[in-house]
Amino acid sequence: MKLVMAVIQDKDSVRLSQALIKENFRATKLASTGGFLRAGNTTFLIGTDDTQLDRLLEIIKDNCKSREQLVAPMSPLGGSADAYSPYPVEVEVGGATVFVLPVEAFHQF
Amino acid sequence: MKLVMAVIQDKDSVRLSQALIKENFRATKLASTGGFLRAGNTTFLIGTDDTQLDRLLEIIKDNCKSREQLVAPMSPLGGSADAYSPYPVEVEVGGATVFVLPVEAFHQF
Amino acid sequence: MKLVMAVIQDKDSVRLSQALIKENFRATKLASTGGFLRAGNTTFLIGTDDTQLDRLLEIIKDNCKSREQLVAPMSPLGGSADAYSPYPVEVEVGGATVFVLPVEAFHQF
Ligand code: NI
Ligand code: NI
Ligand code: NI
C-alpha cells in the first residue's frame, strides 16, 4: 500500500479525476495554493496497492504533465504595457509534483 | 510516532473533533472534496504515539463508521422525477478512509 | 528525500513562504483549520533532500516559533465584559507542529 500525494494544476484536475475513476483509483482532493506550481493548484491524495503504483503514476503523467500551450496575450491592464504582445504566446502549463509515501496500515470503517 | 490521515464525511466532523479533544488527541483539519467518500468530506491529520494508535483508530471508527440512515426523500426538483419517492429512504452515510503513516521525526516549535 | 508537513499559524504564513522561496525550498499550502494550533492555520507541504532537512527545520522554527506578543485588548463586544481589560495583554502567538515523513519516490512530470 502506498499513499500518493500529487500536487497538480487546477486546470488538469477534472481530467485527472475522470481518468482515476475510470480505472478504479479512489482519490480525495485538498484545496491548495502556490509553491510547487503556478497559482491555482490541487493536491490529490490517492491510495494504491503496490502493484498498481506504476499505472497510477502513468495516469498522473498522462493527464498533468508540463507542456507548452499557445495562449491569447493578457491585456496590458493585467500587467506592464512593456510586456504586452498582440500575438498568442507560448506558456508552460500543467506539471505534477508527486510524493509516494509508505503506508503502515490502511483502514476503511 | 504515527501520522494518521483520515478522510471522513463533513457530517461526522464535529463529533470526531470533540471525541479527539476529550481524549487529548490533537488534530488539524484540511478542506477536501470528493473521491473516497461522497461529496463533502474533511481530512483529519492526527499525530499519535504508537501506544495510542489503536485507541485513536477506535475513536475514528466509533464516530465515523459507515451506517444506514433513514432520510426524507429529496424533492423531485433536486433530481429526476422518476427517482422521487414519497417515503423515507435508507442511505449509507459516514465512513472513514484511514492511512497510518510512519513519522521519521516530530517537532514542535 | 523527505516530505515535511508543517502546521503553522496563518499570520506566519507569508513570512515563511518568503523565507522558503529565498532559500529555494518549494512548498505548497493546504487550507486547514483548528486543532494543533489556535484557529486560522495553514499546512505547508515541503519536499526536501535529506541534506537540506536541518536547514528547512531551522527556517520553520525561525519564522513560526511560539512567542509572546502584546496585543490590544479585544473589544467587550467580542467577548464577555468580565474579560475586558483596557491594557494590552500578552498572548502566545505562532508555533509550528512539524511532521517529517519518509518518501519512497518523488516524481516531477
Ligand atoms: Ni486493519
Ligand atoms: Ni527533534
Ligand atoms: Ni522515478
mmCIF file of C-alpha atoms and ligand atoms in Angstrom:
data_model
loop_
_atom_site.group_PDB
_atom_site.id
_atom_site.type_symbol
_atom_site.label_atom_id
_atom_site.label_comp_id
_atom_site.label_asym_id
_atom_site.label_seq_id
_atom_site.Cartn_x
_atom_site.Cartn_y
_atom_site.Cartn_z
ATOM 1 C CA MET A 1 0.000 0.000 0.000
ATOM 2 C CA LYS A 2 1.198 3.478 -0.883
ATOM 3 C CA LEU A 3 -0.220 6.963 -0.404
ATOM 4 C CA VAL A 4 0.432 9.162 -3.395
ATOM 5 C CA MET A 5 0.267 12.929 -2.861
ATOM 6 C CA ALA A 6 0.172 14.714 -6.198
ATOM 7 C CA VAL A 7 0.156 18.499 -6.499
ATOM 8 C CA ILE A 8 -1.256 19.434 -9.908
ATOM 9 C CA GLN A 9 -2.734 22.478 -11.623
ATOM 10 C CA ASP A 10 -6.442 23.174 -11.184
ATOM 11 C CA LYS A 11 -6.939 23.084 -14.935
ATOM 12 C CA ASP A 12 -5.916 19.400 -15.046
ATOM 13 C CA SER A 13 -7.974 18.442 -12.011
ATOM 14 C CA VAL A 14 -11.233 17.365 -13.694
ATOM 15 C CA ARG A 15 -9.411 15.381 -16.350
ATOM 16 C CA LEU A 16 -7.280 13.572 -13.763
ATOM 17 C CA SER A 17 -10.315 12.836 -11.583
ATOM 18 C CA GLN A 18 -12.118 11.252 -14.511
ATOM 19 C CA ALA A 19 -9.118 9.174 -15.525
ATOM 20 C CA LEU A 20 -8.702 7.910 -11.948
ATOM 21 C CA ILE A 21 -12.373 6.966 -11.607
ATOM 22 C CA LYS A 22 -12.284 5.133 -14.945
ATOM 23 C CA GLU A 23 -9.511 2.881 -13.651
ATOM 24 C CA ASN A 24 -10.937 2.478 -10.158
ATOM 25 C CA PHE A 25 -8.456 4.564 -8.242
ATOM 26 C CA ARG A 26 -10.037 6.440 -5.372
ATOM 27 C CA ALA A 27 -8.813 9.891 -4.565
ATOM 28 C CA THR A 28 -9.609 12.830 -2.371
ATOM 29 C CA LYS A 29 -8.731 16.395 -3.262
ATOM 30 C CA LEU A 30 -7.307 19.034 -0.940
ATOM 31 C CA ALA A 31 -7.572 22.728 -1.745
ATOM 32 C CA SER A 32 -4.067 24.089 -2.050
ATOM 33 C CA THR A 33 -2.256 27.150 -3.304
ATOM 34 C CA GLY A 34 1.068 28.278 -4.683
ATOM 35 C CA GLY A 35 4.518 26.936 -4.398
ATOM 36 C CA PHE A 36 5.318 23.802 -6.334
ATOM 37 C CA LEU A 37 3.369 25.019 -9.344
ATOM 38 C CA ARG A 38 1.901 28.251 -10.574
ATOM 39 C CA ALA A 39 -1.114 29.658 -8.743
ATOM 40 C CA GLY A 40 -4.230 27.520 -8.576
ATOM 41 C CA ASN A 41 -3.333 24.001 -7.711
ATOM 42 C CA THR A 42 -4.980 20.989 -6.171
ATOM 43 C CA THR A 43 -3.427 18.242 -4.070
ATOM 44 C CA PHE A 44 -4.712 14.735 -4.745
ATOM 45 C CA LEU A 45 -4.428 12.023 -2.107
ATOM 46 C CA ILE A 46 -4.608 8.620 -3.761
ATOM 47 C CA GLY A 47 -4.263 5.281 -2.040
ATOM 48 C CA THR A 48 -2.953 2.409 -4.143
ATOM 49 C CA ASP A 49 -1.747 -1.156 -3.914
ATOM 50 C CA ASP A 50 1.940 -1.539 -4.688
ATOM 51 C CA THR A 51 1.080 -3.474 -7.833
ATOM 52 C CA GLN A 52 -0.935 -0.557 -9.228
ATOM 53 C CA LEU A 53 1.560 2.192 -8.402
ATOM 54 C CA ASP A 54 3.258 2.340 -11.798
ATOM 55 C CA ARG A 55 -0.088 2.552 -13.574
ATOM 56 C CA LEU A 56 -1.194 5.339 -11.228
ATOM 57 C CA LEU A 57 1.956 7.359 -11.906
ATOM 58 C CA GLU A 58 1.395 6.882 -15.637
ATOM 59 C CA ILE A 59 -2.152 8.235 -15.355
ATOM 60 C CA ILE A 60 -0.934 11.287 -13.446
ATOM 61 C CA LYS A 61 1.805 11.895 -16.011
ATOM 62 C CA ASP A 62 -0.516 11.451 -18.986
ATOM 63 C CA ASN A 63 -3.079 13.885 -17.649
ATOM 64 C CA CYS A 64 -0.957 16.510 -15.950
ATOM 65 C CA LYS A 65 2.497 16.653 -17.432
ATOM 66 C CA SER A 66 4.094 20.000 -18.117
ATOM 67 C CA ARG A 67 3.615 21.179 -21.704
ATOM 68 C CA GLU A 68 3.676 24.319 -23.806
ATOM 69 C CA GLN A 69 0.440 25.941 -24.827
ATOM 70 C CA LEU A 70 -0.392 28.920 -27.036
ATOM 71 C CA VAL A 71 -2.478 31.432 -25.131
ATOM 72 C CA ALA A 72 -4.020 34.747 -26.097
ATOM 73 C CA PRO A 73 -1.881 37.562 -24.699
ATOM 74 C CA MET A 74 -3.035 39.105 -21.458
ATOM 75 C CA SER A 75 -4.429 42.621 -21.656
ATOM 76 C CA PRO A 76 -1.895 45.295 -20.738
ATOM 77 C CA LEU A 77 -4.314 46.191 -17.943
ATOM 78 C CA GLY A 78 -3.280 42.982 -16.260
ATOM 79 C CA GLY A 79 0.458 43.663 -16.366
ATOM 80 C CA SER A 80 3.023 46.142 -17.564
ATOM 81 C CA ALA A 81 2.465 47.647 -21.025
ATOM 82 C CA ASP A 82 6.028 46.680 -21.949
ATOM 83 C CA ALA A 83 5.231 43.007 -21.667
ATOM 84 C CA TYR A 84 2.175 43.269 -23.881
ATOM 85 C CA SER A 85 2.215 41.384 -27.181
ATOM 86 C CA PRO A 86 -0.654 41.299 -29.686
ATOM 87 C CA TYR A 87 0.313 37.731 -30.683
ATOM 88 C CA PRO A 88 -0.504 34.474 -28.906
ATOM 89 C CA VAL A 89 2.345 33.465 -26.632
ATOM 90 C CA GLU A 90 3.661 30.060 -25.621
ATOM 91 C CA VAL A 91 3.372 29.362 -21.907
ATOM 92 C CA GLU A 92 4.164 26.283 -19.899
ATOM 93 C CA VAL A 93 1.081 24.771 -18.307
ATOM 94 C CA GLY A 94 0.415 21.690 -16.241
ATOM 95 C CA GLY A 95 3.011 19.742 -14.366
ATOM 96 C CA ALA A 96 2.781 17.458 -11.364
ATOM 97 C CA THR A 97 4.847 17.164 -8.204
ATOM 98 C CA VAL A 98 4.356 13.668 -6.830
ATOM 99 C CA PHE A 99 5.352 12.167 -3.488
ATOM 100 C CA VAL A 100 4.981 8.422 -2.943
ATOM 101 C CA LEU A 101 4.676 7.711 0.781
ATOM 102 C CA PRO A 102 4.896 4.365 2.533
ATOM 103 C CA VAL A 103 1.735 3.367 4.410
ATOM 104 C CA GLU A 104 1.966 1.355 7.592
ATOM 105 C CA ALA A 105 -1.696 0.459 7.801
ATOM 106 C CA PHE A 106 -4.857 1.230 5.890
ATOM 107 C CA HIS A 107 -8.386 1.019 7.274
ATOM 108 C CA GLN A 108 -11.868 1.589 5.964
ATOM 109 C CA PHE A 109 -14.628 1.897 8.521
ATOM 110 C CA MET B 1 5.032 8.323 16.367
ATOM 111 C CA LYS B 2 2.492 7.980 13.566
ATOM 112 C CA LEU B 3 0.636 10.450 11.393
ATOM 113 C CA VAL B 4 -2.936 9.371 10.790
ATOM 114 C CA MET B 5 -4.706 10.852 7.774
ATOM 115 C CA ALA B 6 -8.426 10.173 7.987
ATOM 116 C CA VAL B 7 -10.868 11.211 5.258
ATOM 117 C CA ILE B 8 -14.352 11.396 6.770
ATOM 118 C CA GLN B 9 -17.733 12.922 5.947
ATOM 119 C CA ASP B 10 -18.350 16.545 6.939
ATOM 120 C CA LYS B 11 -21.371 15.472 8.955
ATOM 121 C CA ASP B 12 -19.172 13.449 11.314
ATOM 122 C CA SER B 13 -16.514 16.130 11.609
ATOM 123 C CA VAL B 14 -17.743 17.991 14.709
ATOM 124 C CA ARG B 15 -18.427 14.766 16.588
ATOM 125 C CA LEU B 16 -14.984 13.378 15.774
ATOM 126 C CA SER B 17 -13.283 16.652 16.758
ATOM 127 C CA GLN B 18 -14.988 16.607 20.129
ATOM 128 C CA ALA B 19 -14.124 12.967 20.782
ATOM 129 C CA LEU B 20 -10.473 13.612 19.908
ATOM 130 C CA ILE B 21 -10.225 16.663 22.162
ATOM 131 C CA LYS B 22 -11.808 14.735 25.032
ATOM 132 C CA GLU B 23 -9.027 12.140 24.852
ATOM 133 C CA ASN B 24 -6.227 14.629 24.242
ATOM 134 C CA PHE B 25 -5.511 13.845 20.615
ATOM 135 C CA ARG B 26 -4.552 16.901 18.618
ATOM 136 C CA ALA B 27 -5.732 17.173 15.074
ATOM 137 C CA THR B 28 -5.822 19.616 12.219
ATOM 138 C CA LYS B 29 -8.455 19.586 9.513
ATOM 139 C CA LEU B 30 -7.895 20.037 5.793
ATOM 140 C CA ALA B 31 -10.730 21.074 3.496
ATOM 141 C CA SER B 32 -11.201 18.315 0.964
ATOM 142 C CA THR B 33 -13.710 17.160 -1.631
ATOM 143 C CA GLY B 34 -14.929 14.061 -3.408
ATOM 144 C CA GLY B 35 -13.364 10.741 -4.129
ATOM 145 C CA PHE B 36 -13.009 8.363 -1.244
ATOM 146 C CA LEU B 37 -16.407 9.256 0.132
ATOM 147 C CA ARG B 38 -19.491 11.014 -1.066
ATOM 148 C CA ALA B 39 -19.332 14.784 -1.575
ATOM 149 C CA GLY B 40 -18.460 16.919 1.416
ATOM 150 C CA ASN B 41 -15.581 15.423 3.281
ATOM 151 C CA THR B 42 -12.851 16.557 5.614
ATOM 152 C CA THR B 43 -9.346 15.211 6.009
ATOM 153 C CA PHE B 44 -8.052 14.990 9.576
ATOM 154 C CA LEU B 45 -4.327 14.957 10.292
ATOM 155 C CA ILE B 46 -3.701 13.447 13.703
ATOM 156 C CA GLY B 47 -0.327 12.821 15.297
ATOM 157 C CA THR B 48 -0.129 9.997 17.813
ATOM 158 C CA ASP B 49 2.303 7.967 19.838
ATOM 159 C CA ASP B 50 2.481 4.337 18.770
ATOM 160 C CA THR B 51 0.969 3.292 22.070
ATOM 161 C CA GLN B 52 -2.156 5.368 21.442
ATOM 162 C CA LEU B 53 -2.703 4.351 17.824
ATOM 163 C CA ASP B 54 -5.231 1.591 18.487
ATOM 164 C CA ARG B 55 -7.307 3.868 20.693
ATOM 165 C CA LEU B 56 -7.222 6.591 18.029
ATOM 166 C CA LEU B 57 -8.439 4.191 15.331
ATOM 167 C CA GLU B 58 -11.226 3.079 17.664
ATOM 168 C CA ILE B 59 -12.346 6.678 18.168
ATOM 169 C CA ILE B 60 -12.399 7.283 14.408
ATOM 170 C CA LYS B 61 -14.375 4.079 13.853
ATOM 171 C CA ASP B 62 -16.853 4.802 16.641
ATOM 172 C CA ASN B 63 -17.600 8.301 15.363
ATOM 173 C CA CYS B 64 -17.438 7.899 11.604
ATOM 174 C CA LYS B 65 -18.176 4.353 10.584
ATOM 175 C CA SER B 66 -20.400 3.703 7.612
ATOM 176 C CA ARG B 67 -24.029 3.077 8.574
ATOM 177 C CA GLU B 68 -27.520 3.150 7.128
ATOM 178 C CA GLN B 69 -29.795 6.070 7.880
ATOM 179 C CA LEU B 70 -33.419 6.847 7.015
ATOM 180 C CA VAL B 71 -33.647 10.176 5.251
ATOM 181 C CA ALA B 72 -36.570 12.185 3.929
ATOM 182 C CA PRO B 73 -36.744 11.801 0.173
ATOM 183 C CA MET B 74 -35.206 14.595 -1.847
ATOM 184 C CA SER B 75 -37.594 16.848 -3.674
ATOM 185 C CA PRO B 76 -38.019 15.967 -7.334
ATOM 186 C CA LEU B 77 -36.648 19.443 -8.012
ATOM 187 C CA GLY B 78 -33.305 18.154 -6.855
ATOM 188 C CA GLY B 79 -33.181 15.191 -9.233
ATOM 189 C CA SER B 80 -35.174 13.337 -11.850
ATOM 190 C CA ALA B 81 -38.887 12.903 -11.145
ATOM 191 C CA ASP B 82 -38.503 9.169 -11.780
ATOM 192 C CA ALA B 83 -36.276 8.761 -8.774
ATOM 193 C CA TYR B 84 -38.704 10.537 -6.458
ATOM 194 C CA SER B 85 -40.246 8.549 -3.629
ATOM 195 C CA PRO B 86 -42.690 9.923 -1.053
ATOM 196 C CA TYR B 87 -41.296 7.560 1.597
ATOM 197 C CA PRO B 88 -38.131 7.929 3.677
ATOM 198 C CA VAL B 89 -35.271 6.038 2.079
ATOM 199 C CA GLU B 90 -32.297 4.238 3.580
ATOM 200 C CA VAL B 91 -28.978 5.709 2.577
ATOM 201 C CA GLU B 92 -25.462 4.852 3.621
ATOM 202 C CA VAL B 93 -23.802 7.704 5.498
ATOM 203 C CA GLY B 94 -20.456 8.141 7.205
ATOM 204 C CA GLY B 95 -17.427 6.048 6.579
ATOM 205 C CA ALA B 96 -13.747 6.717 7.059
ATOM 206 C CA THR B 97 -10.723 6.051 4.878
ATOM 207 C CA VAL B 98 -7.675 5.960 7.123
ATOM 208 C CA PHE B 99 -3.970 5.948 6.257
ATOM 209 C CA VAL B 100 -1.422 5.352 9.019
ATOM 210 C CA LEU B 101 1.918 6.863 8.006
ATOM 211 C CA PRO B 102 5.305 6.347 9.638
ATOM 212 C CA VAL B 103 6.874 9.535 11.003
ATOM 213 C CA GLU B 104 10.622 9.962 10.952
ATOM 214 C CA ALA B 105 10.722 12.981 13.237
ATOM 215 C CA PHE B 106 8.263 15.228 15.009
ATOM 216 C CA HIS B 107 8.923 18.763 16.184
ATOM 217 C CA GLN B 108 7.020 21.464 17.974
ATOM 218 C CA PHE B 109 8.451 24.945 17.845
ATOM 219 C CA MET C 1 14.084 12.821 0.236
ATOM 220 C CA LYS C 2 11.642 13.836 2.943
ATOM 221 C CA LEU C 3 8.175 15.345 2.939
ATOM 222 C CA VAL C 4 7.753 17.886 5.707
ATOM 223 C CA MET C 5 4.200 18.708 6.800
ATOM 224 C CA ALA C 6 4.181 21.825 8.939
ATOM 225 C CA VAL C 7 1.029 23.212 10.542
ATOM 226 C CA ILE C 8 1.582 26.878 11.320
ATOM 227 C CA GLN C 9 -0.486 29.965 12.102
ATOM 228 C CA ASP C 10 -1.893 31.985 9.194
ATOM 229 C CA LYS C 11 -0.133 35.073 10.490
ATOM 230 C CA ASP C 12 3.282 33.452 9.930
ATOM 231 C CA SER C 13 2.376 32.079 6.511
ATOM 232 C CA VAL C 14 3.579 34.904 4.261
ATOM 233 C CA ARG C 15 6.835 35.262 6.167
ATOM 234 C CA LEU C 16 7.543 31.520 5.993
ATOM 235 C CA SER C 17 6.693 31.419 2.272
ATOM 236 C CA GLN C 18 9.142 34.212 1.558
ATOM 237 C CA ALA C 19 11.911 32.607 3.617
ATOM 238 C CA LEU C 20 11.412 29.281 1.822
ATOM 239 C CA ILE C 21 11.496 30.856 -1.637
ATOM 240 C CA LYS C 22 14.648 32.776 -0.750
ATOM 241 C CA GLU C 23 16.438 29.505 0.010
ATOM 242 C CA ASN C 24 14.957 27.583 -2.909
ATOM 243 C CA PHE C 25 12.629 25.312 -0.979
ATOM 244 C CA ARG C 26 9.418 24.622 -2.833
ATOM 245 C CA ALA C 27 6.225 24.343 -0.876
ATOM 246 C CA THR C 28 2.509 24.049 -1.373
ATOM 247 C CA LYS C 29 -0.050 25.287 1.124
ATOM 248 C CA LEU C 30 -3.187 23.483 2.226
ATOM 249 C CA ALA C 31 -6.077 25.365 3.796
ATOM 250 C CA SER C 32 -6.568 23.973 7.274
ATOM 251 C CA THR C 33 -8.362 24.784 10.496
ATOM 252 C CA GLY C 34 -8.177 24.223 14.200
ATOM 253 C CA GLY C 35 -6.583 21.614 16.324
ATOM 254 C CA PHE C 36 -2.840 21.690 16.655
ATOM 255 C CA LEU C 37 -2.812 25.452 16.937
ATOM 256 C CA ARG C 38 -5.270 28.218 17.551
ATOM 257 C CA ALA C 39 -7.832 28.987 14.855
ATOM 258 C CA GLY C 40 -6.555 30.032 11.469
ATOM 259 C CA ASN C 41 -3.734 27.795 10.432
ATOM 260 C CA THR C 42 -2.091 26.680 7.234
ATOM 261 C CA THR C 43 -0.442 23.357 6.454
ATOM 262 C CA PHE C 44 2.731 23.566 4.387
ATOM 263 C CA LEU C 45 3.901 20.589 2.344
ATOM 264 C CA ILE C 46 7.606 20.921 1.637
ATOM 265 C CA GLY C 47 9.776 18.410 -0.181
ATOM 266 C CA THR C 48 13.444 18.391 0.712
ATOM 267 C CA ASP C 49 16.634 16.453 0.171
ATOM 268 C CA ASP C 50 17.906 14.777 3.331
ATOM 269 C CA THR C 51 20.925 17.068 3.325
ATOM 270 C CA GLN C 52 18.726 20.173 3.485
ATOM 271 C CA LEU C 53 16.344 18.930 6.175
ATOM 272 C CA ASP C 54 18.074 20.562 9.142
ATOM 273 C CA ARG C 55 18.176 23.915 7.367
ATOM 274 C CA LEU C 56 14.491 23.615 6.489
ATOM 275 C CA LEU C 57 13.547 22.904 10.101
ATOM 276 C CA GLU C 58 15.604 25.908 11.191
ATOM 277 C CA ILE C 59 13.737 28.155 8.740
ATOM 278 C CA ILE C 60 10.381 26.925 10.032
ATOM 279 C CA LYS C 61 11.481 27.457 13.617
ATOM 280 C CA ASP C 62 12.895 30.935 12.964
ATOM 281 C CA ASN C 63 9.734 32.133 11.239
ATOM 282 C CA CYS C 64 6.994 30.416 13.192
ATOM 283 C CA LYS C 65 8.119 29.588 16.693
ATOM 284 C CA SER C 66 5.771 30.183 19.573
ATOM 285 C CA ARG C 67 6.337 33.545 21.277
ATOM 286 C CA GLU C 68 4.600 36.060 23.487
ATOM 287 C CA GLN C 69 3.184 39.201 21.956
ATOM 288 C CA LEU C 70 1.480 42.263 23.410
ATOM 289 C CA VAL C 71 -1.880 42.809 21.767
ATOM 290 C CA ALA C 72 -4.511 45.488 22.156
ATOM 291 C CA PRO C 73 -7.379 44.120 24.217
ATOM 292 C CA MET C 74 -10.360 42.865 22.301
ATOM 293 C CA SER C 75 -13.485 44.961 22.468
ATOM 294 C CA PRO C 76 -16.004 43.715 25.045
ATOM 295 C CA LEU C 77 -18.331 43.250 22.097
ATOM 296 C CA GLY C 78 -16.168 40.352 21.038
ATOM 297 C CA GLY C 79 -16.317 38.525 24.363
ATOM 298 C CA SER C 80 -17.694 38.734 27.860
ATOM 299 C CA ALA C 81 -17.461 42.117 29.569
ATOM 300 C CA ASP C 82 -15.769 40.443 32.541
ATOM 301 C CA ALA C 83 -12.768 39.509 30.456
ATOM 302 C CA TYR C 84 -12.299 43.034 29.136
ATOM 303 C CA SER C 85 -9.111 44.872 30.040
ATOM 304 C CA PRO C 86 -8.183 48.372 28.871
ATOM 305 C CA TYR C 87 -4.481 47.416 28.859
ATOM 306 C CA PRO C 88 -2.529 45.499 26.215
ATOM 307 C CA VAL C 89 -2.312 41.822 27.107
ATOM 308 C CA GLU C 90 0.380 39.247 26.446
ATOM 309 C CA VAL C 91 -0.763 36.364 24.303
ATOM 310 C CA GLU C 92 1.115 33.434 22.860
ATOM 311 C CA VAL C 93 1.236 33.529 19.082
ATOM 312 C CA GLY C 94 2.856 31.402 16.424
ATOM 313 C CA GLY C 95 4.057 27.894 16.898
ATOM 314 C CA ALA C 96 4.616 25.065 14.454
ATOM 315 C CA THR C 97 3.743 21.380 14.540
ATOM 316 C CA VAL C 98 6.056 19.573 12.166
ATOM 317 C CA PHE C 99 5.959 16.009 10.844
ATOM 318 C CA VAL C 100 8.911 14.690 8.846
ATOM 319 C CA LEU C 101 7.742 11.836 6.613
ATOM 320 C CA PRO C 102 9.879 9.372 4.682
ATOM 321 C CA VAL C 103 9.363 9.488 0.905
ATOM 322 C CA GLU C 104 9.667 6.337 -1.148
ATOM 323 C CA ALA C 105 9.764 8.037 -4.512
ATOM 324 C CA PHE C 106 9.493 11.547 -5.877
ATOM 325 C CA HIS C 107 8.485 12.497 -9.389
ATOM 326 C CA GLN C 108 8.050 15.666 -11.360
ATOM 327 C CA PHE C 109 6.149 15.412 -14.611
HETATM 328 NI NI NI D 1 -6.542 -3.231 9.984
HETATM 329 NI NI NI D 2 13.741 16.982 17.295
HETATM 330 NI NI NI D 3 11.202 7.976 -10.752
#
